[in-house]
Amino acid sequence: MSHTLVFDIGKTHSRCVVFDVSLHGVYRNQRASAVHTALPYPQLDVDGLWQWMRAALRNAAAHFPIGAINIATHGATAALIDASTDGHGLVLPVLDYEYEAPARVDGYDVVRPAFAETLSPSLPAGLNLGQQLWWQQQCYPDEFAHASAILMYPQYWAWRLSGELVAESTSLGCHTDLWQPLLRDYSSLVRNTGWHSKFRRVVPAWSPIGTLREELAREFDLPADCAVFPGVHDSNAGFARHLRAARGRPFVLVSTGTWVVCMAAGAPVNRLNPARDMLANVDVNGNAVACARFMGGREYSRICALTGSDPAQAVTLTQVQATIDAGVLALPDFSGGSGPANGSEGRITAVPEYGSALATLYLALMIELELELLDADGDVLIEGPFATNPVLCALVAALCARPVYLTGTVDATALGAAMLCHWNDEFAPAHHQACGPCKVRGLETYRARWRDQIN
């Protein structure tokens, strides 16, 4: 039987992972993601990424029988293409969502839909994809008009691989302003701006859209029927495998990485507060999912940098206890405008002895705050890079006083994307490792001081 290859394209790193028929990872290839500061604006390294993807695909195909390919990427990113051209097809470079200029463009507030329609809060820089597109249309009207299709980032790579033009709801529903989660349709922004003709039919995340382009199949000696799937938003890829296993039971997935996204299955969306960076994502079944998020990976690194600490250094409970005893606080936000305390300038109240322990405490307090804001029931599942920090996870368990589990895989996003290629198959349930609460003196008092100073 054939294997499944997934490209997991993150803001910080991109990975190629191959899974065998039992969905065990058997091959990994990774590169750093890059942003170029070339004209006309900061842009993602699409050409470099494509060359790496081709090399990874060639190497994987030489060792494994690849029968299906899927893509997971970060959100807030789209490609404007002329589908009739060869090569990358781009009429404009793929804009980096951290570029500040789109947030300063005039007129967007007039056309932007209300939060009640899109469940998408107003975000800084280009984190609202609709604002990116509005800015590109105002600044580069000829190029924008020449685009025959606007593709979300996963679907852009699916097009490069298959030649098929599609849309998919997890990417459309990721704080874009382009989607109505409760009506499962494009938003009034798409209609009122005249962009509707540039968007494509929406397909399920688990349905193949076609096969690998003939020339690529020949080049890599892959079967002509190698299936290409439409791609998926990365946090929703990880969420999908837990959603299926839960069978309707409520739970909260804490997806970690550059972003920490708390996704609450079964929680009401009518309590979302856009001022606190709460929003609805859309799961692979098309349902709105209540979410709260902050740029945890970026903030962890920033706190470590400000305190002269190594972010890769292992943290001990002794260091955490010393930080609590010293009363040193890290107060949000260190990301420049995301999270539940956005609008405040991040600061550290004293010089800590252990900067990485302070950063770990900060993340635990932020995650616990997000869980409280969501008011969600069920177990807490932590996955991604920070699931390998046992002290962080034990602090979360101590703070939230509810069952906390680690999902046990560093390839969580890629695994979820691979499962979508076999959505109707049965697999052994994922192993969840229980994470008990740690015992540190003064944690509740420390938490209360931290809360007092951020409210």
Short mmCIF file of C-alpha atoms in Angstrom, two decimals:
data_model
loop_
_atom_site.label_atom_id
_atom_site.label_comp_id
_atom_site.label_asym_id
_atom_site.label_seq_id
_atom_site.Cartn_x
_atom_site.Cartn_y
_atom_site.Cartn_z
CA MET A 1 0.00 0.00 0.00
CA SER A 2 1.11 3.58 -0.63
CA HIS A 3 2.43 6.20 1.76
CA THR A 4 1.20 9.75 2.40
CA LEU A 5 3.40 12.83 2.05
CA VAL A 6 2.56 16.09 3.81
CA PHE A 7 4.13 19.51 3.39
CA ASP A 8 3.67 21.40 6.67
CA ILE A 9 4.54 25.00 5.80
CA GLY A 10 4.90 27.13 8.92
CA LYS A 11 5.85 30.74 9.47
CA THR A 12 9.09 29.71 11.20
CA HIS A 13 9.88 26.28 9.73
CA SER A 14 8.57 24.11 6.90
CA ARG A 15 8.58 20.34 7.05
CA CYS A 16 8.05 17.44 4.69
CA VAL A 17 6.83 14.33 6.50
CA VAL A 18 6.05 10.92 4.98
CA PHE A 19 3.67 8.56 6.79
CA ASP A 20 3.36 4.83 6.22
CA VAL A 21 0.05 2.98 5.91
CA SER A 22 -0.38 3.01 9.70
CA LEU A 23 0.30 6.77 9.74
CA HIS A 24 3.66 6.45 11.44
CA GLY A 25 6.20 9.05 10.34
CA VAL A 26 9.02 7.42 8.38
CA TYR A 27 10.71 10.41 6.71
CA ARG A 28 11.26 14.05 7.68
CA ASN A 29 12.90 16.96 5.93
CA GLN A 30 12.92 20.50 7.34
CA ARG A 31 13.99 23.98 6.33
CA ALA A 32 13.71 27.43 7.84
CA SER A 33 10.94 29.56 6.38
CA ALA A 34 12.09 32.87 4.96
CA VAL A 35 10.73 36.34 4.28
CA HIS A 36 12.40 38.47 1.60
CA THR A 37 12.50 42.24 1.98
CA ALA A 38 12.66 42.75 -1.79
CA LEU A 39 10.39 45.14 -3.67
CA PRO A 40 7.54 45.79 -3.82
CA TYR A 41 6.96 44.61 -0.21
CA PRO A 42 8.08 41.93 2.28
CA GLN A 43 7.19 38.59 0.74
CA LEU A 44 7.35 34.87 1.40
CA ASP A 45 10.11 32.90 -0.27
CA VAL A 46 7.82 31.06 -2.68
CA ASP A 47 10.51 30.12 -5.20
CA GLY A 48 12.92 28.85 -2.55
CA LEU A 49 10.13 26.90 -0.90
CA TRP A 50 9.12 25.33 -4.21
CA GLN A 51 12.68 24.21 -4.91
CA TRP A 52 12.89 22.65 -1.46
CA MET A 53 9.51 20.94 -1.93
CA ARG A 54 10.62 19.46 -5.22
CA ALA A 55 13.88 18.19 -3.71
CA ALA A 56 12.07 16.71 -0.70
CA LEU A 57 9.47 15.09 -2.95
CA ARG A 58 12.17 13.64 -5.19
CA ASN A 59 14.06 12.19 -2.24
CA ALA A 60 10.95 10.80 -0.56
CA ALA A 61 9.70 9.23 -3.80
CA ALA A 62 13.03 7.46 -4.24
CA HIS A 63 12.52 5.62 -0.95
CA PHE A 64 8.76 5.29 -0.45
CA PRO A 65 5.68 4.59 -2.60
CA ILE A 66 3.84 7.91 -2.38
CA GLY A 67 0.13 7.66 -3.16
CA ALA A 68 -1.27 10.86 -1.63
CA ILE A 69 -0.03 14.40 -0.97
CA ASN A 70 -1.50 17.06 1.29
CA ILE A 71 -0.45 20.51 2.46
CA ALA A 72 -0.92 22.39 5.73
CA THR A 73 0.09 26.04 6.06
CA HIS A 74 -0.25 28.99 8.40
CA GLY A 75 -3.18 31.32 7.90
CA ALA A 76 -3.51 34.99 6.91
CA THR A 77 -1.86 34.32 3.57
CA ALA A 78 -3.12 34.22 -0.01
CA ALA A 79 -1.73 34.05 -3.53
CA LEU A 80 -3.07 36.14 -6.40
CA ILE A 81 -2.43 34.19 -9.57
CA ASP A 82 -2.97 34.15 -13.30
CA ALA A 83 -3.75 30.47 -13.72
CA SER A 84 -3.06 30.59 -17.47
CA THR A 85 0.66 31.19 -16.95
CA ASP A 86 3.43 28.70 -16.29
CA GLY A 87 5.68 28.66 -13.25
CA HIS A 88 4.57 30.18 -9.97
CA GLY A 89 1.64 31.98 -11.60
CA LEU A 90 1.85 34.93 -9.23
CA VAL A 91 0.77 38.36 -10.41
CA LEU A 92 2.03 39.80 -7.12
CA PRO A 93 4.40 38.33 -4.53
CA VAL A 94 2.82 36.49 -1.58
CA LEU A 95 2.62 39.17 1.09
CA ASP A 96 4.07 38.59 4.56
CA TYR A 97 1.22 39.05 7.04
CA GLU A 98 3.52 40.81 9.52
CA TYR A 99 3.97 43.76 7.14
CA GLU A 100 2.40 46.84 8.75
CA ALA A 101 1.33 48.79 5.65
CA PRO A 102 -2.05 47.04 5.05
CA ALA A 103 -3.27 48.19 8.46
CA ARG A 104 -2.79 51.83 7.39
CA VAL A 105 -4.79 51.72 4.15
CA ASP A 106 -7.84 53.97 3.91
CA GLY A 107 -11.34 52.72 3.31
CA TYR A 108 -11.14 49.19 4.65
CA ASP A 109 -13.16 49.97 7.77
CA VAL A 110 -16.06 50.96 5.50
CA VAL A 111 -16.22 47.62 3.66
CA ARG A 112 -15.09 45.34 6.47
CA PRO A 113 -17.93 43.14 7.77
CA ALA A 114 -19.01 43.25 11.41
CA PHE A 115 -17.60 40.70 13.85
CA ALA A 116 -21.06 39.16 14.20
CA GLU A 117 -20.89 38.15 10.54
CA THR A 118 -17.35 36.81 10.23
CA LEU A 119 -16.41 36.09 13.90
CA SER A 120 -13.07 37.58 12.88
CA PRO A 121 -11.64 40.36 15.07
CA SER A 122 -9.77 43.37 13.76
CA LEU A 123 -6.10 42.41 13.94
CA PRO A 124 -2.79 44.25 13.47
CA ALA A 125 -0.60 44.35 10.36
CA GLY A 126 -1.97 42.02 7.68
CA LEU A 127 -3.44 39.36 9.96
CA ASN A 128 -6.90 40.01 8.49
CA LEU A 129 -6.45 38.63 5.00
CA GLY A 130 -9.24 40.79 3.61
CA GLN A 131 -7.26 43.87 4.60
CA GLN A 132 -4.21 42.52 2.76
CA LEU A 133 -6.26 42.06 -0.39
CA TRP A 134 -7.83 45.51 -0.06
CA TRP A 135 -4.36 47.06 0.30
CA GLN A 136 -3.01 45.16 -2.71
CA GLN A 137 -5.97 46.24 -4.80
CA GLN A 138 -5.51 49.90 -3.83
CA CYS A 139 -1.74 49.93 -4.34
CA TYR A 140 -1.43 47.60 -7.34
CA PRO A 141 -4.76 47.84 -9.18
CA ASP A 142 -3.51 46.59 -12.56
CA GLU A 143 -1.85 43.49 -11.14
CA PHE A 144 -4.83 42.79 -8.89
CA ALA A 145 -7.24 43.05 -11.81
CA HIS A 146 -5.07 40.65 -13.80
CA ALA A 147 -5.41 37.90 -11.18
CA SER A 148 -7.80 35.22 -12.34
CA ALA A 149 -7.87 33.52 -8.92
CA ILE A 150 -7.27 34.31 -5.26
CA LEU A 151 -6.09 31.17 -3.51
CA MET A 152 -5.57 30.61 0.18
CA TYR A 153 -1.98 29.53 0.83
CA PRO A 154 -2.62 25.75 1.16
CA GLN A 155 -4.68 25.78 -2.01
CA TYR A 156 -1.98 27.70 -3.85
CA TRP A 157 0.44 24.83 -3.24
CA ALA A 158 -2.26 22.31 -4.12
CA TRP A 159 -2.62 24.13 -7.45
CA ARG A 160 1.15 24.05 -8.03
CA LEU A 161 1.06 20.29 -7.47
CA SER A 162 -2.18 19.37 -9.23
CA GLY A 163 -3.26 22.23 -11.51
CA GLU A 164 -6.67 22.36 -9.77
CA LEU A 165 -8.16 25.62 -8.48
CA VAL A 166 -10.23 25.19 -5.31
CA ALA A 167 -11.01 26.80 -1.96
CA GLU A 168 -11.36 25.16 1.45
CA SER A 169 -13.17 26.43 4.54
CA THR A 170 -10.54 26.04 7.30
CA SER A 171 -8.28 28.49 5.48
CA LEU A 172 -11.12 30.80 4.45
CA GLY A 173 -12.35 30.88 8.04
CA CYS A 174 -9.04 31.79 9.69
CA HIS A 175 -9.60 35.48 10.71
CA THR A 176 -9.78 36.50 7.06
CA ASP A 177 -12.97 38.64 7.05
CA LEU A 178 -13.80 36.64 3.90
CA TRP A 179 -16.05 33.93 5.39
CA GLN A 180 -19.31 33.64 7.32
CA PRO A 181 -18.76 30.63 9.59
CA LEU A 182 -22.35 30.34 10.75
CA LEU A 183 -23.75 30.49 7.19
CA ARG A 184 -20.85 28.55 5.60
CA ASP A 185 -20.51 31.03 2.77
CA TYR A 186 -18.34 33.88 1.55
CA SER A 187 -18.84 37.12 3.46
CA SER A 188 -20.36 40.38 2.32
CA LEU A 189 -16.79 41.69 1.83
CA VAL A 190 -16.25 39.26 -1.05
CA ARG A 191 -19.53 40.24 -2.67
CA ASN A 192 -19.33 44.00 -2.12
CA THR A 193 -15.77 44.34 -3.42
CA GLY A 194 -16.46 42.35 -6.58
CA TRP A 195 -13.86 39.72 -5.63
CA HIS A 196 -16.31 36.85 -5.83
CA SER A 197 -15.31 35.89 -9.36
CA LYS A 198 -11.72 35.37 -8.19
CA PHE A 199 -12.63 32.85 -5.49
CA ARG A 200 -13.22 29.20 -6.27
CA ARG A 201 -15.63 26.46 -5.25
CA VAL A 202 -15.22 25.23 -1.69
CA VAL A 203 -14.32 21.56 -1.33
CA PRO A 204 -14.07 19.32 1.76
CA ALA A 205 -10.61 19.04 3.32
CA TRP A 206 -10.74 15.24 3.08
CA SER A 207 -11.68 15.04 -0.61
CA PRO A 208 -8.93 14.67 -3.26
CA ILE A 209 -9.05 17.41 -5.88
CA GLY A 210 -7.08 15.58 -8.56
CA THR A 211 -3.77 13.93 -9.21
CA LEU A 212 -0.20 15.14 -9.34
CA ARG A 213 0.58 17.11 -12.47
CA GLU A 214 1.71 14.77 -15.21
CA GLU A 215 5.12 16.39 -15.62
CA LEU A 216 5.80 16.16 -11.87
CA ALA A 217 4.72 12.53 -11.72
CA ARG A 218 7.11 11.72 -14.55
CA GLU A 219 9.96 13.72 -13.04
CA PHE A 220 9.71 12.01 -9.66
CA ASP A 221 8.67 8.60 -11.00
CA LEU A 222 5.42 8.70 -9.06
CA PRO A 223 2.22 6.91 -10.11
CA ALA A 224 -0.09 8.80 -12.41
CA ASP A 225 -2.90 8.40 -9.88
CA CYS A 226 -0.97 9.97 -6.96
CA ALA A 227 -3.77 11.93 -5.30
CA VAL A 228 -3.46 15.58 -4.29
CA PHE A 229 -5.70 16.90 -1.51
CA PRO A 230 -6.83 20.53 -1.19
CA GLY A 231 -4.74 21.46 1.82
CA VAL A 232 -5.78 22.71 5.25
CA HIS A 233 -5.03 25.44 7.78
CA ASP A 234 -2.33 24.11 10.11
CA SER A 235 -4.06 24.50 13.50
CA ASN A 236 -7.17 22.87 12.06
CA ALA A 237 -5.15 19.94 10.76
CA GLY A 238 -4.05 19.12 14.30
CA PHE A 239 -7.57 19.76 15.57
CA ALA A 240 -9.12 17.39 13.04
CA ARG A 241 -7.65 14.18 14.44
CA HIS A 242 -8.84 15.01 17.97
CA LEU A 243 -12.24 16.08 16.68
CA ARG A 244 -12.75 12.70 15.10
CA ALA A 245 -11.56 10.78 18.16
CA ALA A 246 -13.74 12.81 20.56
CA ARG A 247 -16.97 11.76 18.80
CA GLY A 248 -18.87 14.80 20.02
CA ARG A 249 -17.32 15.15 23.49
CA PRO A 250 -16.09 18.65 24.39
CA PHE A 251 -12.36 19.27 24.65
CA VAL A 252 -9.85 22.09 24.22
CA LEU A 253 -6.82 21.69 21.98
CA VAL A 254 -3.88 23.94 22.81
CA SER A 255 -1.96 24.03 19.53
CA THR A 256 1.53 25.47 20.12
CA GLY A 257 4.22 26.91 17.90
CA THR A 258 4.77 30.45 16.66
CA TRP A 259 1.12 30.89 17.62
CA VAL A 260 -0.57 29.29 20.61
CA VAL A 261 -4.19 28.68 19.61
CA CYS A 262 -6.71 27.32 22.10
CA MET A 263 -9.53 25.66 20.14
CA ALA A 264 -12.60 24.65 22.13
CA ALA A 265 -14.77 21.92 20.62
CA GLY A 266 -18.35 22.37 21.72
CA ALA A 267 -17.90 25.84 23.24
CA PRO A 268 -20.38 28.60 22.33
CA VAL A 269 -19.18 31.26 19.91
CA ASN A 270 -21.54 33.93 21.23
CA ARG A 271 -19.13 34.65 24.10
CA LEU A 272 -16.19 35.51 21.89
CA ASN A 273 -14.67 38.91 22.65
CA PRO A 274 -12.84 40.30 19.62
CA ALA A 275 -11.00 42.86 21.75
CA ARG A 276 -9.18 39.97 23.44
CA ASP A 277 -8.11 38.27 20.20
CA MET A 278 -10.89 35.72 20.42
CA LEU A 279 -12.38 34.47 17.21
CA ALA A 280 -13.90 31.50 15.48
CA ASN A 281 -11.90 29.18 13.30
CA VAL A 282 -13.67 26.72 11.04
CA ASP A 283 -13.07 22.99 11.44
CA VAL A 284 -12.79 20.46 8.62
CA ASN A 285 -16.52 19.75 8.92
CA GLY A 286 -17.27 23.42 8.28
CA ASN A 287 -18.34 24.19 11.86
CA ALA A 288 -17.33 27.32 13.76
CA VAL A 289 -14.89 26.63 16.61
CA ALA A 290 -14.44 29.09 19.47
CA CYS A 291 -10.76 30.07 19.73
CA ALA A 292 -8.47 32.28 21.78
CA ARG A 293 -4.87 32.83 20.80
CA PHE A 294 -1.63 34.65 21.34
CA MET A 295 1.75 34.59 19.65
CA GLY A 296 3.25 32.28 22.26
CA GLY A 297 6.31 31.03 20.42
CA ARG A 298 7.32 34.53 19.42
CA GLU A 299 6.73 35.86 22.94
CA TYR A 300 8.69 33.02 24.58
CA SER A 301 11.67 33.81 22.37
CA ARG A 302 11.31 37.54 23.04
CA ILE A 303 11.27 37.11 26.82
CA CYS A 304 14.33 34.88 26.62
CA ALA A 305 16.11 37.44 24.45
CA LEU A 306 15.27 40.29 26.82
CA THR A 307 16.63 38.29 29.77
CA GLY A 308 19.71 36.94 27.99
CA SER A 309 18.47 33.35 28.17
CA ASP A 310 18.64 30.46 25.73
CA PRO A 311 15.10 29.55 24.59
CA ALA A 312 16.27 25.98 23.93
CA GLN A 313 17.44 25.53 27.52
CA ALA A 314 15.46 22.98 29.55
CA VAL A 315 13.50 24.50 32.42
CA THR A 316 13.35 22.96 35.88
CA LEU A 317 10.80 23.31 38.66
CA THR A 318 13.59 24.62 40.89
CA GLN A 319 14.09 27.51 38.47
CA VAL A 320 10.35 28.16 38.35
CA GLN A 321 10.16 28.14 42.14
CA ALA A 322 13.05 30.61 42.34
CA THR A 323 11.29 32.90 39.85
CA ILE A 324 8.04 32.79 41.83
CA ASP A 325 9.88 33.39 45.10
CA ALA A 326 11.63 36.42 43.56
CA GLY A 327 8.27 37.78 42.40
CA VAL A 328 9.50 38.58 38.89
CA LEU A 329 6.65 39.01 36.40
CA ALA A 330 6.55 39.11 32.61
CA LEU A 331 3.55 41.22 31.61
CA PRO A 332 2.06 41.13 28.08
CA ASP A 333 2.33 41.66 25.34
CA PHE A 334 5.63 40.83 23.69
CA SER A 335 4.23 40.24 20.20
CA GLY A 336 3.32 43.74 19.08
CA GLY A 337 -0.45 43.46 19.16
CA SER A 338 -1.84 39.93 19.49
CA GLY A 339 -3.39 38.05 22.37
CA PRO A 340 -5.83 38.79 25.19
CA ALA A 341 -3.82 41.77 26.48
CA ASN A 342 -2.95 43.33 23.14
CA GLY A 343 -2.32 47.06 23.13
CA SER A 344 -0.02 46.92 26.13
CA GLU A 345 3.75 47.07 25.86
CA GLY A 346 5.40 43.96 27.25
CA ARG A 347 7.59 44.48 30.29
CA ILE A 348 9.51 42.52 32.89
CA THR A 349 9.26 43.82 36.44
CA ALA A 350 12.80 42.89 37.56
CA VAL A 351 15.87 41.05 36.37
CA PRO A 352 15.16 37.31 36.63
CA GLU A 353 17.82 34.77 37.43
CA TYR A 354 16.25 32.27 35.01
CA GLY A 355 14.77 33.91 31.92
CA SER A 356 13.50 30.71 30.32
CA ALA A 357 11.68 29.81 33.55
CA LEU A 358 10.03 33.24 33.51
CA ALA A 359 9.02 32.69 29.87
CA THR A 360 7.58 29.28 30.79
CA LEU A 361 5.53 30.80 33.62
CA TYR A 362 4.31 33.49 31.24
CA LEU A 363 3.09 30.94 28.70
CA ALA A 364 1.33 28.87 31.36
CA LEU A 365 -0.45 31.93 32.73
CA MET A 366 -1.50 33.03 29.26
CA ILE A 367 -2.83 29.58 28.34
CA GLU A 368 -4.82 29.39 31.59
CA LEU A 369 -6.26 32.85 30.90
CA GLU A 370 -7.31 31.75 27.41
CA LEU A 371 -9.05 28.67 28.83
CA GLU A 372 -10.95 30.86 31.28
CA LEU A 373 -12.00 33.29 28.55
CA LEU A 374 -13.34 30.46 26.40
CA ASP A 375 -15.34 29.03 29.33
CA ALA A 376 -15.03 25.64 27.67
CA ASP A 377 -15.63 22.18 29.08
CA GLY A 378 -13.63 19.00 28.66
CA ASP A 379 -10.05 17.82 28.76
CA VAL A 380 -7.14 20.02 27.73
CA LEU A 381 -4.88 18.55 25.04
CA ILE A 382 -1.49 20.18 24.45
CA GLU A 383 0.35 19.52 21.22
CA GLY A 384 3.15 20.96 19.17
CA PRO A 385 6.63 22.13 20.21
CA PHE A 386 5.66 23.29 23.70
CA ALA A 387 4.20 19.88 24.54
CA THR A 388 7.83 18.81 24.95
CA ASN A 389 8.24 21.28 27.85
CA PRO A 390 7.01 19.15 30.79
CA VAL A 391 7.27 22.00 33.28
CA LEU A 392 5.02 24.22 31.15
CA CYS A 393 2.40 21.50 30.83
CA ALA A 394 2.50 20.71 34.55
CA LEU A 395 2.06 24.41 35.34
CA VAL A 396 -0.99 24.56 33.06
CA ALA A 397 -2.43 21.53 34.87
CA ALA A 398 -1.81 23.18 38.24
CA LEU A 399 -3.36 26.47 37.18
CA CYS A 400 -6.49 25.22 35.44
CA ALA A 401 -7.27 22.29 37.81
CA ARG A 402 -8.61 20.03 35.09
CA PRO A 403 -7.27 16.99 33.19
CA VAL A 404 -4.37 17.91 30.91
CA TYR A 405 -2.90 15.53 28.34
CA LEU A 406 0.05 15.63 25.97
CA THR A 407 -0.68 14.34 22.49
CA GLY A 408 2.66 12.59 22.07
CA THR A 409 3.68 13.67 18.58
CA VAL A 410 5.92 16.41 17.24
CA ASP A 411 4.32 15.97 13.81
CA ALA A 412 0.81 16.87 15.01
CA THR A 413 -0.05 19.18 12.12
CA ALA A 414 1.37 16.87 9.48
CA LEU A 415 -0.34 13.86 11.04
CA GLY A 416 -3.70 15.62 10.99
CA ALA A 417 -3.21 16.52 7.33
CA ALA A 418 -2.27 12.91 6.57
CA MET A 419 -5.38 11.63 8.34
CA LEU A 420 -7.51 13.81 6.07
CA CYS A 421 -6.21 11.75 3.15
CA HIS A 422 -7.70 8.65 4.85
CA TRP A 423 -10.70 10.21 6.58
CA ASN A 424 -12.94 7.16 6.25
CA ASP A 425 -10.34 4.68 7.49
CA GLU A 426 -10.09 3.44 11.06
CA PHE A 427 -6.90 4.01 13.00
CA ALA A 428 -5.84 3.25 16.53
CA PRO A 429 -6.73 6.14 18.84
CA ALA A 430 -3.97 8.62 19.54
CA HIS A 431 -2.04 8.06 22.73
CA HIS A 432 -2.60 10.85 25.24
CA GLN A 433 -0.14 11.08 28.10
CA ALA A 434 -1.70 12.41 31.31
CA CYS A 435 0.13 15.41 32.71
CA GLY A 436 -0.30 15.88 36.45
CA PRO A 437 -0.05 19.26 38.15
CA CYS A 438 3.28 20.35 39.59
CA LYS A 439 3.65 21.53 43.16
CA VAL A 440 5.22 24.95 43.57
CA ARG A 441 4.78 27.30 46.50
CA GLY A 442 2.96 30.53 45.95
CA LEU A 443 1.66 29.82 42.44
CA GLU A 444 -1.86 31.07 43.17
CA THR A 445 -0.53 34.28 44.73
CA TYR A 446 1.83 34.79 41.78
CA ARG A 447 -1.06 34.25 39.38
CA ALA A 448 -3.23 36.79 41.24
CA ARG A 449 -0.46 39.42 41.11
CA TRP A 450 0.01 38.78 37.39
CA ARG A 451 -3.73 39.06 36.70
CA ASP A 452 -4.02 42.28 38.74
CA GLN A 453 -1.33 43.95 36.64
CA ILE A 454 -2.71 42.98 33.24
CA ASN A 455 -6.34 43.86 33.87
#
